[in-house]
Amino acid sequence: MSIGIIGAGNIGLAVAKTLSRAGIAASIANSRGPESLQESVGGLSPTIKAATREEVASADIVVIAVNWSKLPAAVADLPAWGGRIVIDANNPIEAPLFKPVDLHGRISSQVVADLVSGARLVKAFNHLRADVLASDPRADGGRRVLFYSGDDSVAKAEVGALIDRLGFAGIDLGPLAVGAKLTQFPGGPLPNQNLVRIG
Ligand SMILES: NC(=O)c1ccc[n+]([C@@H]2O[C@H](COP(=O)([O-])OP(=O)(O)OC[C@H]3O[C@@H](n4cnc5c(N)ncnc54)[C@H](OP(=O)(O)O)[C@@H]3O)[C@@H](O)[C@H]2O)c1
């Protein structure tokens, strides 16, 4: 099961760090090409490789962690998704103004799902600050909780298994219409809830 990450900023690198810690292979891309990522990736395990956006997007599981306004460009002109899994780690708000995006009543994951039509989308890795997500998931005598949600139960189970392998305690929040709404920032009640499952 290959893993790619589009976006190598706070969240993309936090995901790469958790994969690196678990010794899981992944490729990661930004908008400027693999050479620009040598320093960031150099501090991680050799299982994490900088690659082009196209290479990263060919993985079995593709995490997308890009500024909201840049999402359309980040997924433009890629080969068909063909049922592969996309993990939507994005929130509809952007630095430096942090003005919520008008989604016209939709949840942000539905907007992202439309951009990656043909993929099986799972919402995950979006409810914690990047520095918390990047830190050791084994904390306070338990495992840090990560929420995930999606409409395809097989895709969701695969992401749940990955979350477990990374050392987190995954909690399935159900379909996107329920779970993604709970974790979406701004609006949902779960963003920044840094919870630990004991036992
Ligand atoms: N920061 C947090 O604590 C946090 C927490 C939860 C969720 N989120 C969400 O996660 C997403 C990413 O946030 P972030 O803080 O990681 O942002 P960030 O630090 O600004 O990083 C954004 C990344 O996206 C890349 N990118 C932009 N356009 C691209 C394109 N066309 N092709 C490929 N890569 C492209 C950028 O590459 P270049 O540098 O080359 O332009 C950069 O690596 C956002 O949707 C945000 O709402 C953030």
PDB file of C-alpha atoms and ligand atoms in Angstrom:
ATOM      1  CA  MET A   1       0.000   0.000   0.000  1.00  0.00           C
ATOM      2  CA  SER A   2       1.885   3.105  -1.198  1.00  0.00           C
ATOM      3  CA  ILE A   3       1.279   6.478   0.457  1.00  0.00           C
ATOM      4  CA  GLY A   4       1.722   9.947  -1.049  1.00  0.00           C
ATOM      5  CA  ILE A   5       1.297  13.390   0.488  1.00  0.00           C
ATOM      6  CA  ILE A   6       0.414  16.446  -1.619  1.00  0.00           C
ATOM      7  CA  GLY A   7       1.388  19.500   0.418  1.00  0.00           C
ATOM      8  CA  ALA A   8       4.579  19.714   2.447  1.00  0.00           C
ATOM      9  CA  GLY A   9       3.769  22.498   4.868  1.00  0.00           C
ATOM     10  CA  ASN A  10       2.749  22.219   8.510  1.00  0.00           C
ATOM     11  CA  ILE A  11       0.271  19.359   8.120  1.00  0.00           C
ATOM     12  CA  GLY A  12       1.920  17.500   5.215  1.00  0.00           C
ATOM     13  CA  LEU A  13       5.207  17.357   7.087  1.00  0.00           C
ATOM     14  CA  ALA A  14       3.446  16.441  10.350  1.00  0.00           C
ATOM     15  CA  VAL A  15       1.883  13.430   8.593  1.00  0.00           C
ATOM     16  CA  ALA A  16       5.284  12.605   7.048  1.00  0.00           C
ATOM     17  CA  LYS A  17       6.842  12.732  10.507  1.00  0.00           C
ATOM     18  CA  THR A  18       4.326  10.278  11.975  1.00  0.00           C
ATOM     19  CA  LEU A  19       4.906   7.922   9.021  1.00  0.00           C
ATOM     20  CA  SER A  20       8.668   8.333   9.426  1.00  0.00           C
ATOM     21  CA  ARG A  21       8.442   7.512  13.131  1.00  0.00           C
ATOM     22  CA  ALA A  22       6.553   4.312  12.315  1.00  0.00           C
ATOM     23  CA  GLY A  23       9.026   3.386   9.538  1.00  0.00           C
ATOM     24  CA  ILE A  24       6.309   3.527   6.864  1.00  0.00           C
ATOM     25  CA  ALA A  25       7.309   4.546   3.323  1.00  0.00           C
ATOM     26  CA  ALA A  26       5.747   7.618   1.713  1.00  0.00           C
ATOM     27  CA  SER A  27       6.426  10.238  -0.933  1.00  0.00           C
ATOM     28  CA  ILE A  28       5.709  13.946  -0.476  1.00  0.00           C
ATOM     29  CA  ALA A  29       5.356  16.882  -2.876  1.00  0.00           C
ATOM     30  CA  ASN A  30       4.861  20.634  -2.809  1.00  0.00           C
ATOM     31  CA  SER A  31       4.303  23.115  -5.653  1.00  0.00           C
ATOM     32  CA  ARG A  32       8.017  23.802  -6.204  1.00  0.00           C
ATOM     33  CA  GLY A  33       9.438  20.366  -6.932  1.00  0.00           C
ATOM     34  CA  PRO A  34      11.372  17.699  -4.998  1.00  0.00           C
ATOM     35  CA  GLU A  35      14.667  19.652  -4.835  1.00  0.00           C
ATOM     36  CA  SER A  36      13.005  22.303  -2.677  1.00  0.00           C
ATOM     37  CA  LEU A  37      12.094  19.604  -0.125  1.00  0.00           C
ATOM     38  CA  GLN A  38      15.510  18.030   0.414  1.00  0.00           C
ATOM     39  CA  GLU A  39      16.119  19.857   3.692  1.00  0.00           C
ATOM     40  CA  SER A  40      12.648  19.168   5.181  1.00  0.00           C
ATOM     41  CA  VAL A  41      12.700  15.509   4.198  1.00  0.00           C
ATOM     42  CA  GLY A  42      16.364  15.105   5.164  1.00  0.00           C
ATOM     43  CA  GLY A  43      15.427  15.282   8.838  1.00  0.00           C
ATOM     44  CA  LEU A  44      13.040  12.333   8.492  1.00  0.00           C
ATOM     45  CA  SER A  45      13.721   8.622   8.062  1.00  0.00           C
ATOM     46  CA  PRO A  46      14.896   7.473   4.601  1.00  0.00           C
ATOM     47  CA  THR A  47      11.447   5.897   4.111  1.00  0.00           C
ATOM     48  CA  ILE A  48      10.134   9.416   3.273  1.00  0.00           C
ATOM     49  CA  LYS A  49      11.055  10.635  -0.227  1.00  0.00           C
ATOM     50  CA  ALA A  50      10.464  13.971  -1.929  1.00  0.00           C
ATOM     51  CA  ALA A  51       8.789  13.495  -5.297  1.00  0.00           C
ATOM     52  CA  THR A  52       6.788  15.307  -7.939  1.00  0.00           C
ATOM     53  CA  ARG A  53       3.110  16.010  -7.452  1.00  0.00           C
ATOM     54  CA  GLU A  54       2.294  13.513 -10.236  1.00  0.00           C
ATOM     55  CA  GLU A  55       4.379  10.739  -8.610  1.00  0.00           C
ATOM     56  CA  VAL A  56       2.815  11.367  -5.222  1.00  0.00           C
ATOM     57  CA  ALA A  57      -0.693  11.390  -6.694  1.00  0.00           C
ATOM     58  CA  SER A  58      -0.201   7.892  -8.117  1.00  0.00           C
ATOM     59  CA  ALA A  59      -0.011   6.309  -4.638  1.00  0.00           C
ATOM     60  CA  ASP A  60      -2.714   3.979  -3.301  1.00  0.00           C
ATOM     61  CA  ILE A  61      -3.467   6.451  -0.488  1.00  0.00           C
ATOM     62  CA  VAL A  62      -2.959  10.161  -1.172  1.00  0.00           C
ATOM     63  CA  VAL A  63      -3.096  12.614   1.719  1.00  0.00           C
ATOM     64  CA  ILE A  64      -3.946  16.139   0.562  1.00  0.00           C
ATOM     65  CA  ALA A  65      -2.869  18.967   2.890  1.00  0.00           C
ATOM     66  CA  VAL A  66      -2.868  22.205   0.931  1.00  0.00           C
ATOM     67  CA  ASN A  67      -4.076  25.769   1.570  1.00  0.00           C
ATOM     68  CA  TRP A  68      -7.802  25.875   0.810  1.00  0.00           C
ATOM     69  CA  SER A  69      -7.575  28.317  -2.106  1.00  0.00           C
ATOM     70  CA  LYS A  70      -4.783  26.276  -3.707  1.00  0.00           C
ATOM     71  CA  LEU A  71      -6.601  22.930  -3.671  1.00  0.00           C
ATOM     72  CA  PRO A  72      -7.946  23.145  -7.252  1.00  0.00           C
ATOM     73  CA  ALA A  73      -4.429  23.748  -8.651  1.00  0.00           C
ATOM     74  CA  ALA A  74      -2.922  21.069  -6.409  1.00  0.00           C
ATOM     75  CA  VAL A  75      -5.181  18.364  -7.877  1.00  0.00           C
ATOM     76  CA  ALA A  76      -5.443  19.711 -11.451  1.00  0.00           C
ATOM     77  CA  ASP A  77      -4.413  17.587 -14.444  1.00  0.00           C
ATOM     78  CA  LEU A  78      -3.693  14.430 -12.481  1.00  0.00           C
ATOM     79  CA  PRO A  79      -4.409  10.931 -13.833  1.00  0.00           C
ATOM     80  CA  ALA A  80      -7.814   9.433 -12.956  1.00  0.00           C
ATOM     81  CA  TRP A  81      -8.196   8.492  -9.307  1.00  0.00           C
ATOM     82  CA  GLY A  82      -9.764   5.148 -10.201  1.00  0.00           C
ATOM     83  CA  GLY A  83     -11.122   4.428  -6.735  1.00  0.00           C
ATOM     84  CA  ARG A  84      -7.861   5.102  -4.926  1.00  0.00           C
ATOM     85  CA  ILE A  85      -8.100   6.649  -1.454  1.00  0.00           C
ATOM     86  CA  VAL A  86      -7.737  10.378  -0.821  1.00  0.00           C
ATOM     87  CA  ILE A  87      -7.358  11.540   2.758  1.00  0.00           C
ATOM     88  CA  ASP A  88      -8.696  15.078   3.077  1.00  0.00           C
ATOM     89  CA  ALA A  89      -6.722  16.802   5.838  1.00  0.00           C
ATOM     90  CA  ASN A  90      -7.876  20.278   4.833  1.00  0.00           C
ATOM     91  CA  ASN A  91      -9.956  22.929   6.531  1.00  0.00           C
ATOM     92  CA  PRO A  92     -11.812  25.764   4.793  1.00  0.00           C
ATOM     93  CA  ILE A  93      -9.868  28.615   6.335  1.00  0.00           C
ATOM     94  CA  GLU A  94      -6.553  30.129   5.448  1.00  0.00           C
ATOM     95  CA  ALA A  95      -3.705  32.167   6.939  1.00  0.00           C
ATOM     96  CA  PRO A  96      -3.056  35.038   7.311  1.00  0.00           C
ATOM     97  CA  LEU A  97      -6.641  36.358   7.529  1.00  0.00           C
ATOM     98  CA  PHE A  98      -8.298  33.185   8.899  1.00  0.00           C
ATOM     99  CA  LYS A  99     -11.585  34.233   7.322  1.00  0.00           C
ATOM    100  CA  PRO A 100     -13.895  31.213   6.980  1.00  0.00           C
ATOM    101  CA  VAL A 101     -14.653  30.257   3.378  1.00  0.00           C
ATOM    102  CA  ASP A 102     -18.296  30.486   2.296  1.00  0.00           C
ATOM    103  CA  LEU A 103     -19.157  26.876   1.449  1.00  0.00           C
ATOM    104  CA  HIS A 104     -22.788  27.674   0.552  1.00  0.00           C
ATOM    105  CA  GLY A 105     -24.072  25.240   3.148  1.00  0.00           C
ATOM    106  CA  ARG A 106     -21.866  22.321   2.123  1.00  0.00           C
ATOM    107  CA  ILE A 107     -19.262  20.639   4.281  1.00  0.00           C
ATOM    108  CA  SER A 108     -15.705  21.188   3.106  1.00  0.00           C
ATOM    109  CA  SER A 109     -15.064  17.487   2.428  1.00  0.00           C
ATOM    110  CA  GLN A 110     -17.909  17.430  -0.091  1.00  0.00           C
ATOM    111  CA  VAL A 111     -16.209  20.287  -1.934  1.00  0.00           C
ATOM    112  CA  VAL A 112     -12.875  18.432  -1.853  1.00  0.00           C
ATOM    113  CA  ALA A 113     -14.576  15.193  -2.970  1.00  0.00           C
ATOM    114  CA  ASP A 114     -15.824  16.998  -6.073  1.00  0.00           C
ATOM    115  CA  LEU A 115     -12.251  18.091  -6.850  1.00  0.00           C
ATOM    116  CA  VAL A 116     -11.008  14.483  -6.710  1.00  0.00           C
ATOM    117  CA  SER A 117     -13.944  12.843  -8.415  1.00  0.00           C
ATOM    118  CA  GLY A 118     -13.416   9.075  -8.710  1.00  0.00           C
ATOM    119  CA  ALA A 119     -11.423   8.845  -5.472  1.00  0.00           C
ATOM    120  CA  ARG A 120     -12.753   7.321  -2.249  1.00  0.00           C
ATOM    121  CA  LEU A 121     -12.433  10.215   0.174  1.00  0.00           C
ATOM    122  CA  VAL A 122     -11.777   9.854   3.891  1.00  0.00           C
ATOM    123  CA  LYS A 123     -11.556  12.887   6.163  1.00  0.00           C
ATOM    124  CA  ALA A 124      -8.717  12.617   8.694  1.00  0.00           C
ATOM    125  CA  PHE A 125      -5.626  14.365  10.131  1.00  0.00           C
ATOM    126  CA  ASN A 126      -7.445  17.736  10.189  1.00  0.00           C
ATOM    127  CA  HIS A 127      -8.634  18.201  13.771  1.00  0.00           C
ATOM    128  CA  LEU A 128      -5.331  18.827  15.580  1.00  0.00           C
ATOM    129  CA  ARG A 129      -2.749  21.583  15.274  1.00  0.00           C
ATOM    130  CA  ALA A 130       0.182  20.423  13.175  1.00  0.00           C
ATOM    131  CA  ASP A 131       2.668  20.419  16.073  1.00  0.00           C
ATOM    132  CA  VAL A 132       0.362  18.201  18.145  1.00  0.00           C
ATOM    133  CA  LEU A 133      -0.259  15.868  15.187  1.00  0.00           C
ATOM    134  CA  ALA A 134       3.499  15.565  14.653  1.00  0.00           C
ATOM    135  CA  SER A 135       4.270  14.728  18.275  1.00  0.00           C
ATOM    136  CA  ASP A 136       4.483  11.198  19.679  1.00  0.00           C
ATOM    137  CA  PRO A 137       0.955   9.692  19.621  1.00  0.00           C
ATOM    138  CA  ARG A 138       1.744   7.659  22.727  1.00  0.00           C
ATOM    139  CA  ALA A 139       0.996  10.220  25.403  1.00  0.00           C
ATOM    140  CA  ASP A 140      -0.210  10.423  29.019  1.00  0.00           C
ATOM    141  CA  GLY A 141      -0.314   6.647  29.379  1.00  0.00           C
ATOM    142  CA  GLY A 142      -2.499   6.162  26.310  1.00  0.00           C
ATOM    143  CA  ARG A 143      -2.771   6.900  22.602  1.00  0.00           C
ATOM    144  CA  ARG A 144      -3.717  10.248  21.083  1.00  0.00           C
ATOM    145  CA  VAL A 145      -7.105  10.140  19.347  1.00  0.00           C
ATOM    146  CA  LEU A 146      -7.485  10.791  15.617  1.00  0.00           C
ATOM    147  CA  PHE A 147     -10.950  10.978  14.106  1.00  0.00           C
ATOM    148  CA  TYR A 148     -11.806   9.768  10.635  1.00  0.00           C
ATOM    149  CA  SER A 149     -14.976   9.687   8.559  1.00  0.00           C
ATOM    150  CA  GLY A 150     -16.064   8.715   5.077  1.00  0.00           C
ATOM    151  CA  ASP A 151     -18.777   7.257   2.907  1.00  0.00           C
ATOM    152  CA  ASP A 152     -16.840   4.191   1.689  1.00  0.00           C
ATOM    153  CA  SER A 153     -16.515   1.689   4.531  1.00  0.00           C
ATOM    154  CA  VAL A 154     -13.609  -0.251   2.953  1.00  0.00           C
ATOM    155  CA  ALA A 155     -11.566   2.917   2.364  1.00  0.00           C
ATOM    156  CA  LYS A 156     -12.378   4.073   5.856  1.00  0.00           C
ATOM    157  CA  ALA A 157     -11.240   0.748   7.360  1.00  0.00           C
ATOM    158  CA  GLU A 158      -7.910   1.048   5.494  1.00  0.00           C
ATOM    159  CA  VAL A 159      -7.352   4.553   6.832  1.00  0.00           C
ATOM    160  CA  GLY A 160      -8.380   3.380  10.305  1.00  0.00           C
ATOM    161  CA  ALA A 161      -5.773   0.593  10.092  1.00  0.00           C
ATOM    162  CA  LEU A 162      -3.108   3.107   9.015  1.00  0.00           C
ATOM    163  CA  ILE A 163      -3.996   5.397  11.922  1.00  0.00           C
ATOM    164  CA  ASP A 164      -3.585   2.410  14.290  1.00  0.00           C
ATOM    165  CA  ARG A 165      -0.204   1.506  12.744  1.00  0.00           C
ATOM    166  CA  LEU A 166       0.951   5.071  13.329  1.00  0.00           C
ATOM    167  CA  GLY A 167       0.258   4.595  17.033  1.00  0.00           C
ATOM    168  CA  PHE A 168      -2.881   6.739  17.341  1.00  0.00           C
ATOM    169  CA  ALA A 169      -6.281   5.622  18.611  1.00  0.00           C
ATOM    170  CA  GLY A 170      -8.601   6.007  15.628  1.00  0.00           C
ATOM    171  CA  ILE A 171     -12.278   6.807  16.131  1.00  0.00           C
ATOM    172  CA  ASP A 172     -14.651   6.289  13.200  1.00  0.00           C
ATOM    173  CA  LEU A 173     -17.177   9.139  13.205  1.00  0.00           C
ATOM    174  CA  GLY A 174     -19.351   7.648  10.458  1.00  0.00           C
ATOM    175  CA  PRO A 175     -20.176   9.141   7.061  1.00  0.00           C
ATOM    176  CA  LEU A 176     -18.791  12.479   5.861  1.00  0.00           C
ATOM    177  CA  ALA A 177     -22.100  14.249   6.443  1.00  0.00           C
ATOM    178  CA  VAL A 178     -21.756  13.438  10.153  1.00  0.00           C
ATOM    179  CA  GLY A 179     -18.052  12.989  10.916  1.00  0.00           C
ATOM    180  CA  ALA A 180     -16.470  15.583   8.651  1.00  0.00           C
ATOM    181  CA  LYS A 181     -18.889  18.157   9.988  1.00  0.00           C
ATOM    182  CA  LEU A 182     -17.877  17.360  13.575  1.00  0.00           C
ATOM    183  CA  THR A 183     -14.146  17.792  12.870  1.00  0.00           C
ATOM    184  CA  GLN A 184     -14.309  20.678  10.408  1.00  0.00           C
ATOM    185  CA  PHE A 185     -12.649  23.943  11.436  1.00  0.00           C
ATOM    186  CA  PRO A 186     -14.294  26.354  11.826  1.00  0.00           C
ATOM    187  CA  GLY A 187     -17.735  25.142  12.858  1.00  0.00           C
ATOM    188  CA  GLY A 188     -17.309  21.653  14.294  1.00  0.00           C
ATOM    189  CA  PRO A 189     -16.994  20.929  18.014  1.00  0.00           C
ATOM    190  CA  LEU A 190     -13.937  18.617  17.723  1.00  0.00           C
ATOM    191  CA  PRO A 191     -11.072  20.698  16.248  1.00  0.00           C
ATOM    192  CA  ASN A 192      -8.184  21.107  18.703  1.00  0.00           C
ATOM    193  CA  GLN A 193      -9.636  18.579  21.142  1.00  0.00           C
ATOM    194  CA  ASN A 194      -6.410  16.792  22.024  1.00  0.00           C
ATOM    195  CA  LEU A 195      -7.824  13.581  23.493  1.00  0.00           C
ATOM    196  CA  VAL A 196      -5.979  10.480  24.703  1.00  0.00           C
ATOM    197  CA  ARG A 197      -7.552   7.021  24.866  1.00  0.00           C
ATOM    198  CA  ILE A 198      -6.343   5.192  27.960  1.00  0.00           C
ATOM    199  CA  GLY A 199      -6.173   1.396  27.776  1.00  0.00           C
TER     200      GLY A 199
HETATM  201  N1  LIG B   1      -1.598  24.208  10.229  1.00  0.00           N
HETATM  202  C1  LIG B   1      -2.422  23.515  10.999  1.00  0.00           C
HETATM  203  O1  LIG B   1      -2.214  23.409  12.233  1.00  0.00           O
HETATM  204  C2  LIG B   1      -3.631  22.819  10.379  1.00  0.00           C
HETATM  205  C3  LIG B   1      -4.422  21.992  11.211  1.00  0.00           C
HETATM  206  C4  LIG B   1      -5.468  21.270  10.622  1.00  0.00           C
HETATM  207  C5  LIG B   1      -5.730  21.375   9.266  1.00  0.00           C
HETATM  208  N2  LIG B   1      -4.972  22.217   8.492  1.00  0.00           N
HETATM  209  C6  LIG B   1      -5.279  22.304   7.063  1.00  0.00           C
HETATM  210  O2  LIG B   1      -4.258  21.622   6.330  1.00  0.00           O
HETATM  211  C7  LIG B   1      -4.080  22.245   5.051  1.00  0.00           C
HETATM  212  C8  LIG B   1      -2.614  22.629   4.912  1.00  0.00           C
HETATM  213  O3  LIG B   1      -2.301  23.570   5.937  1.00  0.00           O
HETATM  214  P1  LIG B   1      -0.787  23.875   6.312  1.00  0.00           P
HETATM  215  O4  LIG B   1      -0.819  24.632   7.579  1.00  0.00           O
HETATM  216  O5  LIG B   1       0.014  22.620   6.218  1.00  0.00           O
HETATM  217  O6  LIG B   1      -0.383  24.864   5.115  1.00  0.00           O
HETATM  218  P2  LIG B   1       1.067  25.343   4.689  1.00  0.00           P
HETATM  219  O7  LIG B   1       2.031  25.157   5.808  1.00  0.00           O
HETATM  220  O8  LIG B   1       0.906  26.692   4.098  1.00  0.00           O
HETATM  221  O9  LIG B   1       1.485  24.304   3.516  1.00  0.00           O
HETATM  222  C9  LIG B   1       0.745  24.216   2.336  1.00  0.00           C
HETATM  223  C10 LIG B   1       1.469  23.280   1.390  1.00  0.00           C
HETATM  224  O10 LIG B   1       0.662  23.163   0.206  1.00  0.00           O
HETATM  225  C11 LIG B   1       1.546  23.172  -0.896  1.00  0.00           C
HETATM  226  N3  LIG B   1       0.898  23.551  -2.146  1.00  0.00           N
HETATM  227  C12 LIG B   1       0.256  24.703  -2.468  1.00  0.00           C
HETATM  228  N4  LIG B   1      -0.155  24.677  -3.749  1.00  0.00           N
HETATM  229  C13 LIG B   1       0.242  23.474  -4.243  1.00  0.00           C
HETATM  230  C14 LIG B   1       0.145  22.861  -5.508  1.00  0.00           C
HETATM  231  N5  LIG B   1      -0.442  23.478  -6.549  1.00  0.00           N
HETATM  232  N6  LIG B   1       0.684  21.626  -5.682  1.00  0.00           N
HETATM  233  C15 LIG B   1       1.303  20.992  -4.652  1.00  0.00           C
HETATM  234  N7  LIG B   1       1.425  21.529  -3.424  1.00  0.00           N
HETATM  235  C16 LIG B   1       0.914  22.764  -3.220  1.00  0.00           C
HETATM  236  C17 LIG B   1       2.599  24.194  -0.513  1.00  0.00           C
HETATM  237  O11 LIG B   1       3.728  24.056  -1.348  1.00  0.00           O
HETATM  238  P3  LIG B   1       4.664  25.326  -1.659  1.00  0.00           P
HETATM  239  O12 LIG B   1       5.262  25.725  -0.362  1.00  0.00           O
HETATM  240  O13 LIG B   1       5.644  24.802  -2.668  1.00  0.00           O
HETATM  241  O14 LIG B   1       3.756  26.383  -2.230  1.00  0.00           O
HETATM  242  C18 LIG B   1       2.856  23.780   0.938  1.00  0.00           C
HETATM  243  O15 LIG B   1       3.789  22.729   0.991  1.00  0.00           O
HETATM  244  C19 LIG B   1      -5.015  23.458   5.026  1.00  0.00           C
HETATM  245  O16 LIG B   1      -6.188  23.104   4.341  1.00  0.00           O
HETATM  246  C20 LIG B   1      -5.298  23.711   6.499  1.00  0.00           C
HETATM  247  O17 LIG B   1      -6.564  24.314   6.728  1.00  0.00           O
HETATM  248  C21 LIG B   1      -3.914  22.934   9.018  1.00  0.00           C
END
